Amino acid sequence: MPLPLHAIVSTLSEYPWLYKGLSLQDVSHFVNICTILKPYLVLRTSVYAGLPLERLPVDIHEFIRDSLCLEDDATKLLWEAFKIPIWNEAWSEGVYRELGDVYIPYFLKEGVHRDIAFHCLAPPTLTCLDPRCLEYPQRGSREHGQPRELVEPRFIKISVFSRDHGPLPAMSVSLYCRGCKTRYCYSYYVHTNATVRTYYPEPRQYIQSTEHVYVDQNTCKLFTSMMLKSWTSASNCAGIFNSSIGQSHPFHHLLPAHYSTRLSLDVELVWNALLLFWLWIDCRENNIVLSLDHNAESHAVRLSKGLKARNDRFVGTGQPEWAHACDLCCWISGDESIGGTRKRAGARAAGCTDCKKPLPNVKSRYCWGHESKLRAAIPKHRALEDWLKEENKAMQKLMRRAARSTASIARSDAWKKHNNAGGDEEETDDEEVEVGEEDLCAGKKSGGNRGLKARFGRRRTHNEELCVASCGVILGRATFYGSEAPNGVRTFLKGLFPTKKSLPRIIWHDNNCRIHAMLENDPLDKQYFGDSLLLVDVFHFNAKHKESDTQCNVKCNPVSFNDAVTSDGTWRFNSSAAEQANAWFGKYHPITREMEAIRYDFFLDEMVKRHNAALVQELESKGKGPYHIPLSELLG
């Protein structure tokens, strides 16, 4: 951190000749700039030397001299006087935040052309972290080994985006261990010719978005809050940052116009930074060492491996609040706890109905296993596809407009109604378009009025299924691909609650009467769900279930069961909690609409995790006593 003023004054008292021609402000500026430059300075000496540099390196000396308008001799004398206090003062990246507003202009004016940046992102260690990699002070000795010192610094020009100071040119430096041949970078280390990046356990202050772009944690936290609280898309996060934080600082006009790396955020940079930030935190919380492919074709591809591993851990019982209980969702009656709400919400894209294989990319209509369906083999079927392609060409659209302008009003209205052409709307490959044989020819077909129909474009998955406790905490999530059939709900519940003991005693669902009927034909599952009440919440019971349905009234009417109603005639649990969760969760549909499957699942799980954490904190503040039921009790 910056050297305290009293320490500066104390040092000055030992060097009275420094007062000549220098003000206390000049001295303070010198000390602060040297403090910022300390990452550069420590790379010029041995970590085991224990002493500061005798003199400043030429490039740094000239930078300080020109920035502060000092004489050469004054700069040398100041270093001679303050080098030991500066060297002994503990340094952290907080110095960037504390001193940035004052000293960034110096670095933009005099540092960029010298490759000296305000931010110098160096590895967190100057010695090798492998305990087996030692060096010995005396050649041939095998005693008193010490960690091998890292050498061969390699500097790279980068950009840093921070919440405090916006975008800035910066430098990153990596160091090399000649013993185990490992290169240590700011965020990770990798062995020579190895294929894996091993990230440090503690997330660094700046998150690497691409090879030459870093985003600070505070910015990542800001974007996370925007997505969680206001459903802000990554593109809007980038736009808001660029137009506000990126242009709000007085030194914005000093940024180099043609810097070698980007000085504005875009959607790709935002997503890469956020996904790595969330993944890094999750690995730390679970004591997992994050390792990703080193030689990936892009940072997005590199992240996929880590995202997929986290997704697999979150399937079923993986959500941190899966075993949640509190006074709002758990009622203790004897030895039994009662609670739980399961509901559905959301939608997303897919290619093959009821096929769960990932699509090659977000524009694909079929997975690899069903790609043979992409082009119809039957000529009659292929003609429909050829017609659609011709219709979407610009010439065909202009011809249709010309035809509409010269036709009679009645014929034009009929044509528009038939073809759903409003004039301004434009169909894309992303839309689900249905074409029939009647579109190929305006005349009457000899075979009758019924003909082939073809669907083009992608189809969306049916819905996202949520299981929500009566307090609003989301216990789990699953994607339903073809429909929300009772069998799918049953499979989801059995995957989310893998033991009979883990099943809640009350399960709300708007179609539980059909699930009851299905369980009657399956003795094993009937026994599995035998201790749970499968009820229909009040809203759906009144709106969607007939009074004449005796089975539904007997088995699913919540008023008929003491566990759902208190002794004074009020509802024991909030059966509408899932609908309230749906209202929040469903607003992520525009953000996730174009996501590929791995990123889609990771993002939704992360939002659910953070939503739960905020809700549990709120329950704690309201005195609702949130806690986790021991896993041994639920899973046996």
XYZ file of C-alpha atoms in Angstrom:
636
model
C 0.000 0.000 0.000
C 1.149 3.633 -0.357
C 3.770 4.766 2.107
C 2.069 6.786 4.911
C 2.756 10.504 5.003
C 4.372 10.311 8.458
C 6.859 7.774 7.091
C 7.704 10.127 4.220
C 8.248 13.019 6.619
C 10.329 10.814 8.900
C 12.569 9.792 5.989
C 12.917 13.385 4.840
C 14.209 14.371 8.266
C 17.150 12.018 7.680
C 17.944 13.641 4.314
C 17.650 17.415 4.871
C 19.431 18.146 1.571
C 16.302 16.805 -0.265
C 14.374 19.878 0.781
C 16.398 21.917 -1.629
C 14.305 22.490 -4.741
C 11.674 19.835 -3.858
C 8.313 20.217 -2.196
C 6.628 17.671 0.048
C 4.129 17.133 -2.774
C 6.934 16.269 -5.223
C 8.320 13.730 -2.789
C 4.880 12.235 -2.128
C 4.230 11.860 -5.871
C 7.581 10.146 -6.331
C 6.930 7.651 -3.542
C 3.425 6.856 -4.782
C 4.521 6.296 -8.381
C 7.336 4.018 -7.222
C 4.787 2.090 -5.179
C 2.642 1.584 -8.286
C 5.735 0.514 -10.228
C 6.846 -2.029 -7.637
C 5.754 -5.076 -9.733
C 8.156 -3.882 -12.437
C 10.949 -3.258 -9.949
C 10.837 -6.620 -8.167
C 11.327 -8.361 -11.511
C 14.719 -6.658 -11.903
C 16.268 -8.292 -8.828
C 16.441 -11.666 -7.106
C 13.673 -12.615 -4.687
C 16.383 -13.907 -2.333
C 18.464 -10.729 -2.452
C 16.338 -9.060 0.201
C 17.544 -5.647 -0.878
C 16.091 -3.030 -3.242
C 17.706 -2.093 -6.538
C 20.720 0.141 -6.169
C 19.378 2.421 -8.891
C 16.242 2.659 -10.956
C 16.225 1.000 -14.405
C 16.719 3.535 -17.189
C 13.195 3.292 -18.654
C 11.527 3.659 -15.253
C 13.913 6.467 -14.241
C 13.042 8.417 -17.388
C 9.324 7.763 -16.950
C 9.325 9.150 -13.380
C 11.562 12.064 -14.319
C 9.365 13.177 -17.242
C 6.071 12.539 -15.463
C 6.982 14.645 -12.418
C 9.182 17.162 -14.301
C 12.183 16.373 -12.112
C 15.874 16.666 -12.785
C 17.915 13.514 -13.301
C 19.883 14.066 -10.105
C 16.750 14.733 -8.061
C 15.171 11.497 -9.303
C 18.289 9.530 -8.358
C 18.526 11.163 -4.931
C 14.845 10.470 -4.189
C 15.315 6.792 -4.988
C 18.397 6.654 -2.804
C 16.462 8.123 0.094
C 13.226 6.147 -0.214
C 14.162 2.833 -1.816
C 14.257 0.883 1.475
C 10.907 2.148 2.873
C 9.263 1.555 -0.527
C 10.754 -1.937 -0.788
C 9.716 -2.949 2.720
C 6.137 -1.651 2.424
C 3.620 -4.421 1.717
C 2.088 -4.200 -1.773
C -1.308 -5.334 -3.024
C -3.499 -4.684 -6.052
C -5.580 -2.345 -3.888
C -2.966 0.308 -4.662
C -4.451 0.573 -8.165
C -7.835 1.500 -6.779
C -6.431 3.895 -4.171
C -4.040 5.844 -6.391
C -5.601 5.464 -9.835
C -7.522 8.740 -10.126
C -4.376 10.779 -9.519
C -1.677 8.846 -11.372
C -3.345 7.184 -14.368
C -2.861 10.335 -16.506
C 0.909 10.140 -15.888
C 0.997 6.599 -17.257
C -1.182 7.441 -20.267
C 0.983 10.445 -21.188
C 4.490 9.110 -20.516
C 4.133 5.375 -20.030
C 2.325 3.924 -23.054
C 5.137 4.572 -25.549
C 7.615 3.128 -23.026
C 5.505 -0.028 -22.431
C 5.039 1.019 -18.802
C 1.396 0.707 -17.784
C -0.514 1.633 -14.656
C -1.589 -2.017 -14.277
C 1.133 -4.651 -14.310
C -0.519 -8.048 -13.802
C 2.137 -10.433 -12.492
C 1.894 -13.993 -11.089
C 1.101 -14.245 -7.361
C 4.444 -15.936 -6.710
C 8.072 -15.310 -7.580
C 9.135 -18.891 -6.773
C 7.972 -22.262 -8.093
C 4.921 -23.693 -6.302
C 5.964 -27.314 -6.830
C 7.461 -28.433 -3.473
C 9.717 -30.883 -5.316
C 11.266 -28.153 -7.442
C 14.130 -26.791 -5.331
C 17.375 -24.992 -5.907
C 20.440 -25.109 -3.684
C 22.603 -22.090 -2.811
C 25.780 -24.111 -3.063
C 26.451 -26.207 -6.146
C 26.461 -29.961 -5.447
C 24.822 -29.538 -2.056
C 21.595 -31.391 -1.268
C 20.912 -29.567 1.969
C 19.017 -26.383 2.711
C 17.111 -26.428 -0.566
C 14.838 -23.461 -1.281
C 11.986 -22.971 -3.777
C 13.351 -22.339 -7.237
C 13.219 -18.713 -8.317
C 11.148 -17.825 -11.382
C 12.984 -16.073 -14.184
C 12.667 -15.030 -17.852
C 9.842 -12.471 -17.577
C 7.692 -12.190 -20.674
C 5.581 -9.028 -21.077
C 2.381 -8.806 -23.136
C 0.266 -5.755 -23.898
C -3.287 -6.142 -22.588
C -6.391 -4.119 -21.744
C -7.899 -3.948 -18.263
C -11.536 -3.041 -17.616
C -12.284 -1.966 -14.065
C -15.346 -0.533 -12.359
C -13.239 2.191 -10.750
C -11.305 3.455 -13.773
C -12.900 2.028 -16.906
C -10.737 0.649 -19.755
C -6.967 1.117 -19.582
C -3.878 -0.093 -21.455
C -1.958 -2.509 -19.249
C 0.802 -5.103 -19.195
C 0.795 -8.716 -18.081
C 3.943 -10.600 -17.228
C 4.636 -14.327 -16.990
C 7.617 -16.012 -15.336
C 9.378 -19.312 -16.014
C 10.709 -22.081 -13.799
C 13.784 -23.644 -15.383
C 13.586 -26.618 -13.052
C 10.151 -28.108 -13.798
C 9.703 -26.059 -16.997
C 6.494 -24.403 -15.862
C 5.386 -20.939 -16.979
C 3.477 -18.952 -14.378
C 0.989 -16.416 -15.729
C -1.241 -13.986 -13.859
C -4.217 -16.357 -13.539
C -2.763 -19.825 -14.044
C 0.380 -21.856 -14.671
C 1.120 -24.349 -17.416
C 3.965 -26.823 -17.964
C 5.993 -26.516 -21.158
C 4.237 -28.439 -23.964
C 1.452 -29.346 -21.544
C -2.184 -29.257 -22.577
C -3.730 -28.055 -19.306
C -3.955 -24.693 -17.567
C -4.069 -25.005 -13.794
C -5.656 -21.966 -12.162
C -4.616 -20.650 -8.760
C -7.066 -21.532 -5.949
C -7.926 -17.938 -5.115
C -9.543 -15.878 -7.911
C -7.309 -12.993 -8.904
C -8.571 -9.428 -8.855
C -8.670 -9.371 -12.667
C -10.445 -12.105 -14.626
C -8.992 -13.077 -17.988
C -11.628 -12.725 -20.715
C -9.331 -13.380 -23.682
C -5.571 -13.621 -24.067
C -5.266 -9.823 -24.109
C -8.283 -8.616 -22.118
C -8.918 -8.695 -18.343
C -12.015 -7.599 -16.413
C -11.830 -6.840 -12.701
C -13.930 -8.686 -10.115
C -15.916 -5.582 -9.194
C -17.102 -5.245 -12.781
C -18.004 -8.941 -12.871
C -19.968 -8.517 -9.634
C -21.755 -5.498 -11.099
C -22.746 -7.436 -14.234
C -23.849 -10.386 -12.093
C -26.160 -8.160 -10.046
C -27.568 -6.605 -13.211
C -28.392 -10.028 -14.631
C -29.790 -11.342 -11.358
C -31.907 -8.334 -10.393
C -32.890 -6.766 -13.726
C -32.350 -9.561 -16.299
C -29.799 -7.470 -18.201
C -28.288 -9.207 -21.226
C -24.524 -9.419 -21.751
C -24.737 -7.075 -24.736
C -26.548 -4.490 -22.604
C -23.992 -4.928 -19.810
C -21.243 -4.147 -22.321
C -23.141 -1.174 -23.719
C -23.880 0.288 -20.292
C -20.235 -0.081 -19.233
C -18.911 1.517 -22.432
C -21.298 4.458 -22.347
C -21.025 5.185 -18.602
C -17.980 3.857 -16.771
C -15.896 3.745 -19.947
C -16.424 7.439 -20.677
C -16.974 8.980 -17.264
C -13.369 9.518 -16.178
C -11.505 12.764 -16.840
C -8.574 10.910 -18.436
C -10.754 9.116 -20.999
C -9.539 11.497 -23.730
C -5.945 10.399 -23.046
C -6.569 6.782 -24.105
C -4.483 5.806 -27.155
C -6.640 5.850 -30.284
C -4.911 2.879 -31.914
C -3.958 0.668 -28.991
C -3.086 -2.901 -29.993
C -5.901 -4.463 -27.919
C -9.534 -3.544 -27.441
C -10.587 -0.682 -25.172
C -14.341 -1.298 -25.362
C -16.328 -4.266 -24.085
C -18.495 -6.475 -26.273
C -20.821 -9.383 -25.585
C -18.086 -12.003 -26.022
C -15.753 -10.336 -23.518
C -18.556 -9.992 -20.955
C -19.592 -13.642 -21.205
C -16.043 -14.998 -21.089
C -15.216 -12.956 -17.992
C -18.457 -13.806 -16.167
C -18.361 -17.524 -16.906
C -14.753 -17.859 -15.731
C -15.481 -15.716 -12.658
C -18.486 -17.844 -11.659
C -16.657 -21.076 -12.400
C -13.615 -20.006 -10.395
C -15.742 -19.114 -7.365
C -17.648 -22.401 -7.582
C -14.393 -24.387 -7.668
C -13.099 -22.505 -4.621
C -16.333 -23.166 -2.704
C -16.053 -26.879 -3.450
C -12.260 -27.204 -2.949
C -11.763 -28.105 -6.604
C -8.680 -27.121 -8.591
C -9.830 -25.549 -11.844
C -8.035 -26.999 -14.862
C -8.892 -26.108 -18.468
C -7.449 -26.929 -21.874
C -4.498 -24.726 -22.740
C -4.409 -25.065 -26.529
C -8.096 -24.472 -27.206
C -9.142 -22.680 -30.375
C -10.859 -19.946 -28.340
C -11.495 -18.930 -24.758
C -15.158 -19.895 -25.127
C -14.202 -23.420 -26.205
C -11.686 -23.630 -23.355
C -14.386 -22.786 -20.807
C -16.774 -25.471 -22.072
C -14.918 -28.273 -20.282
C -15.194 -26.578 -16.890
C -18.802 -25.532 -17.479
C -19.777 -29.088 -18.418
C -18.159 -30.491 -15.253
C -20.098 -28.018 -13.105
C -23.322 -28.807 -14.963
C -22.868 -32.500 -14.237
C -22.402 -31.778 -10.529
C -25.602 -29.718 -10.421
C -27.834 -32.408 -11.922
C -30.280 -33.801 -9.367
C -29.136 -32.919 -5.866
C -26.374 -30.518 -6.965
C -27.881 -27.147 -6.066
C -26.322 -25.840 -2.803
C -29.815 -25.282 -1.350
C -31.166 -28.708 -2.343
C -31.463 -29.732 1.322
C -32.928 -26.356 2.359
C -35.579 -26.106 5.067
C -37.044 -23.193 7.014
C -40.157 -22.195 8.945
C -41.998 -21.320 5.714
C -41.451 -24.593 3.858
C -41.052 -27.146 6.623
C -43.536 -28.034 9.331
C -42.422 -30.416 12.029
C -45.216 -32.719 13.183
C -43.836 -35.465 15.343
C -40.941 -36.933 13.375
C -42.163 -35.830 9.969
C -41.293 -32.682 8.042
C -43.765 -31.521 5.464
C -43.253 -29.085 2.651
C -42.239 -28.598 -0.943
C -43.561 -27.087 -4.117
C -42.819 -28.288 -7.667
C -43.768 -26.231 -10.699
C -42.766 -25.488 -14.228
C -41.363 -22.379 -15.984
C -39.531 -21.115 -19.066
C -38.618 -22.256 -22.575
C -35.521 -22.729 -24.707
C -34.287 -23.904 -28.104
C -33.762 -27.481 -29.286
C -33.526 -29.377 -32.537
C -34.910 -32.891 -32.061
C -38.083 -33.564 -30.118
C -37.282 -35.585 -27.000
C -33.614 -35.947 -28.045
C -31.199 -34.711 -25.378
C -27.990 -34.761 -27.429
C -26.350 -31.320 -27.772
C -26.651 -29.492 -31.076
C -23.461 -28.781 -33.088
C -24.221 -25.045 -32.800
C -27.129 -22.788 -31.868
C -28.276 -22.503 -35.510
C -28.511 -26.263 -36.019
C -31.885 -27.952 -36.398
C -30.709 -31.495 -35.671
C -28.032 -33.121 -33.523
C -25.247 -35.210 -35.064
C -27.245 -38.407 -34.650
C -30.268 -37.017 -36.524
C -28.499 -34.938 -39.166
C -29.806 -37.293 -41.874
C -33.165 -35.571 -41.399
C -31.702 -32.262 -42.505
C -32.378 -32.833 -46.203
C -35.425 -34.765 -47.298
C -34.804 -37.683 -49.643
C -38.298 -37.767 -51.157
C -38.531 -35.348 -54.152
C -41.988 -34.199 -53.119
C -40.650 -33.259 -49.666
C -37.565 -31.611 -51.114
C -39.709 -29.398 -53.328
C -41.188 -27.735 -50.243
C -37.745 -26.862 -48.942
C -36.618 -25.528 -52.322
C -39.736 -23.350 -52.481
C -39.001 -21.844 -49.062
C -35.432 -20.975 -50.066
C -36.644 -19.255 -53.238
C -39.347 -17.397 -51.347
C -36.773 -15.975 -48.921
C -34.642 -14.507 -51.700
C -34.855 -10.747 -52.226
C -36.018 -11.028 -55.870
C -38.949 -13.223 -54.911
C -39.989 -10.803 -52.174
C -39.882 -7.856 -54.571
C -41.950 -9.784 -57.082
C -44.527 -10.557 -54.420
C -44.724 -6.874 -53.464
C -45.229 -5.895 -57.089
C -47.959 -8.496 -57.422
C -49.729 -7.180 -54.345
C -49.624 -3.588 -55.607
C -51.338 -4.437 -58.918
C -53.823 -7.045 -57.750
C -57.320 -6.230 -56.639
C -57.901 -5.322 -52.971
C -59.883 -8.485 -52.305
C -57.309 -10.741 -53.953
C -54.474 -8.940 -52.116
C -56.149 -9.360 -48.726
C -56.749 -13.045 -49.378
C -53.166 -13.546 -50.508
C -51.770 -11.839 -47.396
C -54.031 -13.839 -45.112
C -52.939 -17.071 -46.761
C -49.202 -16.311 -46.769
C -49.064 -14.327 -43.504
C -47.098 -11.561 -45.253
C -47.573 -8.213 -43.575
C -45.044 -6.317 -45.688
C -42.545 -5.407 -42.948
C -42.010 -8.827 -41.398
C -39.131 -10.917 -42.638
C -38.760 -14.613 -42.019
C -35.394 -15.966 -40.944
C -33.928 -19.417 -40.540
C -34.491 -19.033 -36.822
C -38.272 -18.969 -37.146
C -40.416 -22.058 -37.265
C -42.047 -21.849 -40.713
C -44.707 -24.276 -41.907
C -45.129 -24.716 -45.658
C -47.778 -26.762 -47.446
C -48.215 -28.037 -50.970
C -50.782 -25.325 -51.617
C -47.941 -22.774 -51.407
C -46.239 -24.323 -54.426
C -49.152 -23.735 -56.779
C -52.107 -21.365 -56.632
C -54.337 -23.767 -58.544
C -56.578 -26.445 -57.065
C -54.810 -29.766 -56.460
C -56.182 -32.840 -58.211
C -55.702 -35.019 -55.137
C -57.965 -32.959 -52.895
C -57.422 -30.145 -50.417
C -55.217 -32.061 -47.960
C -51.517 -32.303 -48.696
C -48.013 -32.409 -47.303
C -46.911 -29.966 -44.614
C -43.255 -29.204 -43.858
C -41.770 -27.429 -40.852
C -38.560 -25.424 -41.326
C -36.369 -23.753 -38.724
C -35.555 -24.780 -35.180
C -38.020 -25.942 -32.582
C -37.791 -24.881 -28.967
C -37.707 -27.203 -26.033
C -41.029 -27.457 -24.263
C -40.213 -25.856 -20.904
C -37.946 -25.583 -17.901
C -39.250 -27.473 -14.885
C -38.581 -25.970 -11.474
C -38.991 -27.532 -8.082
C -39.649 -24.705 -5.624
C -39.972 -24.958 -1.867
C -42.929 -23.105 -0.331
C -40.589 -20.345 0.825
C -39.454 -19.668 -2.762
C -36.068 -21.426 -2.665
C -35.544 -23.362 -5.917
C -34.450 -26.915 -5.107
C -33.742 -28.063 -8.646
C -34.248 -27.516 -12.361
C -34.565 -29.640 -15.487
C -35.204 -29.075 -19.202
C -38.266 -30.777 -20.726
C -37.757 -31.351 -24.438
C -40.972 -32.659 -25.986
C -43.759 -32.060 -23.477
C -44.593 -31.756 -19.795
C -46.137 -35.195 -19.673
C -46.797 -36.868 -16.294
C -44.083 -39.424 -16.953
C -41.565 -36.627 -17.492
C -42.586 -35.006 -14.211
C -42.243 -38.329 -12.424
C -38.761 -38.866 -13.907
C -37.743 -35.335 -12.901
C -38.911 -35.844 -9.310
C -37.142 -39.182 -8.976
C -33.920 -37.685 -10.313
C -34.150 -34.668 -8.033
C -35.106 -36.751 -4.974
C -33.270 -40.054 -5.459
C -34.508 -41.647 -2.229
C -37.961 -41.994 -0.778
C -36.809 -40.175 2.374
C -35.731 -37.165 0.366
C -39.177 -36.688 -1.212
C -41.168 -33.827 0.342
C -44.359 -34.865 2.106
C -46.438 -32.467 -0.012
C -45.824 -32.120 -3.739
C -47.831 -29.450 -5.538
C -48.313 -29.798 -9.285
C -51.113 -28.593 -11.558
C -51.498 -32.023 -13.172
C -51.098 -34.286 -10.158
C -54.416 -36.042 -10.841
C -52.938 -37.548 -14.012
C -49.765 -38.470 -12.139
C -51.967 -40.254 -9.579
C -53.602 -42.230 -12.379
C -50.234 -43.137 -13.880
C -48.861 -44.335 -10.530
C -51.826 -46.689 -10.142
C -50.369 -48.732 -13.012
C -46.849 -48.795 -11.573
C -46.641 -50.556 -8.183
C -42.981 -49.671 -7.608
C -43.421 -45.946 -8.140
C -46.741 -45.985 -6.320
C -44.857 -47.284 -3.311
C -42.035 -44.750 -3.913
C -44.454 -41.791 -3.803
C -46.719 -43.456 -1.257
C -45.818 -41.187 1.659
C -46.200 -37.952 -0.322
C -49.405 -36.011 -0.913
C -49.723 -35.147 -4.607
C -51.933 -32.061 -4.515
C -53.099 -29.418 -6.969
C -52.601 -25.825 -5.860
C -55.669 -23.666 -5.308
C -55.362 -21.567 -8.461
C -55.099 -24.488 -10.903
C -57.645 -26.542 -9.008
C -60.281 -23.839 -9.466
C -59.314 -22.862 -13.012
C -58.395 -26.121 -14.759
C -60.011 -29.057 -12.952
C -63.651 -30.035 -13.352
C -65.949 -30.483 -10.380
C -67.158 -33.705 -11.976
C -63.676 -35.238 -11.766
C -64.210 -37.351 -8.650
C -60.702 -38.814 -8.559
C -59.131 -35.358 -8.693
C -61.383 -34.043 -5.919
C -60.680 -36.995 -3.669
C -56.916 -37.285 -4.127
C -55.694 -33.803 -5.106
C -57.937 -31.292 -3.303
C -55.634 -29.610 -0.728
C -58.490 -28.700 1.618
C -59.109 -32.393 2.292
C -55.756 -32.944 4.006
C -54.776 -31.753 7.479
C -51.129 -31.469 6.446
C -52.022 -28.667 4.013
C -54.450 -26.779 6.269
C -53.868 -25.448 9.779
C -56.279 -25.975 12.659
C -57.625 -22.416 12.279
C -58.525 -23.003 8.621
C -55.639 -21.242 6.849
C -53.208 -22.687 4.330
C -50.104 -24.106 5.977
C -47.886 -23.540 2.922
C -47.685 -21.030 0.094
C -48.680 -23.119 -2.923
C -48.141 -20.136 -5.247
C -44.397 -19.894 -4.543
C -43.602 -21.678 -7.781
C -45.651 -19.203 -9.825
C -43.732 -16.369 -8.205
C -40.447 -18.098 -9.031
C -41.685 -18.575 -12.608
C -42.251 -14.832 -12.960
C -38.592 -14.214 -12.080
C -37.145 -17.190 -13.947
C -39.105 -16.734 -17.165
C -37.535 -13.338 -17.850
C -34.246 -15.047 -18.721
C -35.779 -16.440 -21.900
C -34.553 -13.571 -24.164
C -31.018 -13.893 -22.743
C -30.771 -17.670 -23.154
C -32.583 -17.961 -26.474
C -29.403 -18.227 -28.574
C -27.162 -20.019 -26.054
C -25.638 -23.385 -26.812
C -26.634 -26.157 -24.413
C -23.639 -26.255 -22.014
C -23.545 -22.500 -21.467
C -27.358 -22.415 -21.202
C -27.458 -24.926 -18.341
C -24.525 -23.323 -16.547
C -26.027 -19.837 -16.714
C -29.470 -20.862 -15.455
C -27.989 -22.957 -12.646
C -25.797 -20.003 -11.632
C -28.747 -17.603 -11.577
C -30.783 -20.081 -9.508
C -27.867 -20.544 -7.109
C -27.455 -16.794 -6.596
C -31.215 -16.236 -6.376
C -31.377 -18.859 -3.630
C -28.449 -17.337 -1.755
C -30.133 -13.913 -1.723
C -33.457 -15.450 -0.658
C -31.889 -17.446 2.173
C -30.199 -14.284 3.418
C -33.592 -12.552 3.393
C -35.195 -15.465 5.273
C -32.427 -15.244 7.860
C -33.029 -11.531 8.353
C -36.764 -12.174 8.835
C -36.131 -14.799 11.500
C -37.425 -17.765 9.474
C -34.560 -19.998 10.587
C -33.201 -21.386 7.277
C -30.997 -24.462 7.628
C -29.924 -27.579 5.730
C -31.337 -30.984 6.539
C -28.381 -33.387 6.969
C -27.710 -35.290 3.741
C -27.329 -38.500 5.715
C -30.932 -38.111 6.824
C -32.217 -37.497 3.300
C -30.007 -39.815 1.277
C -29.302 -42.552 3.815
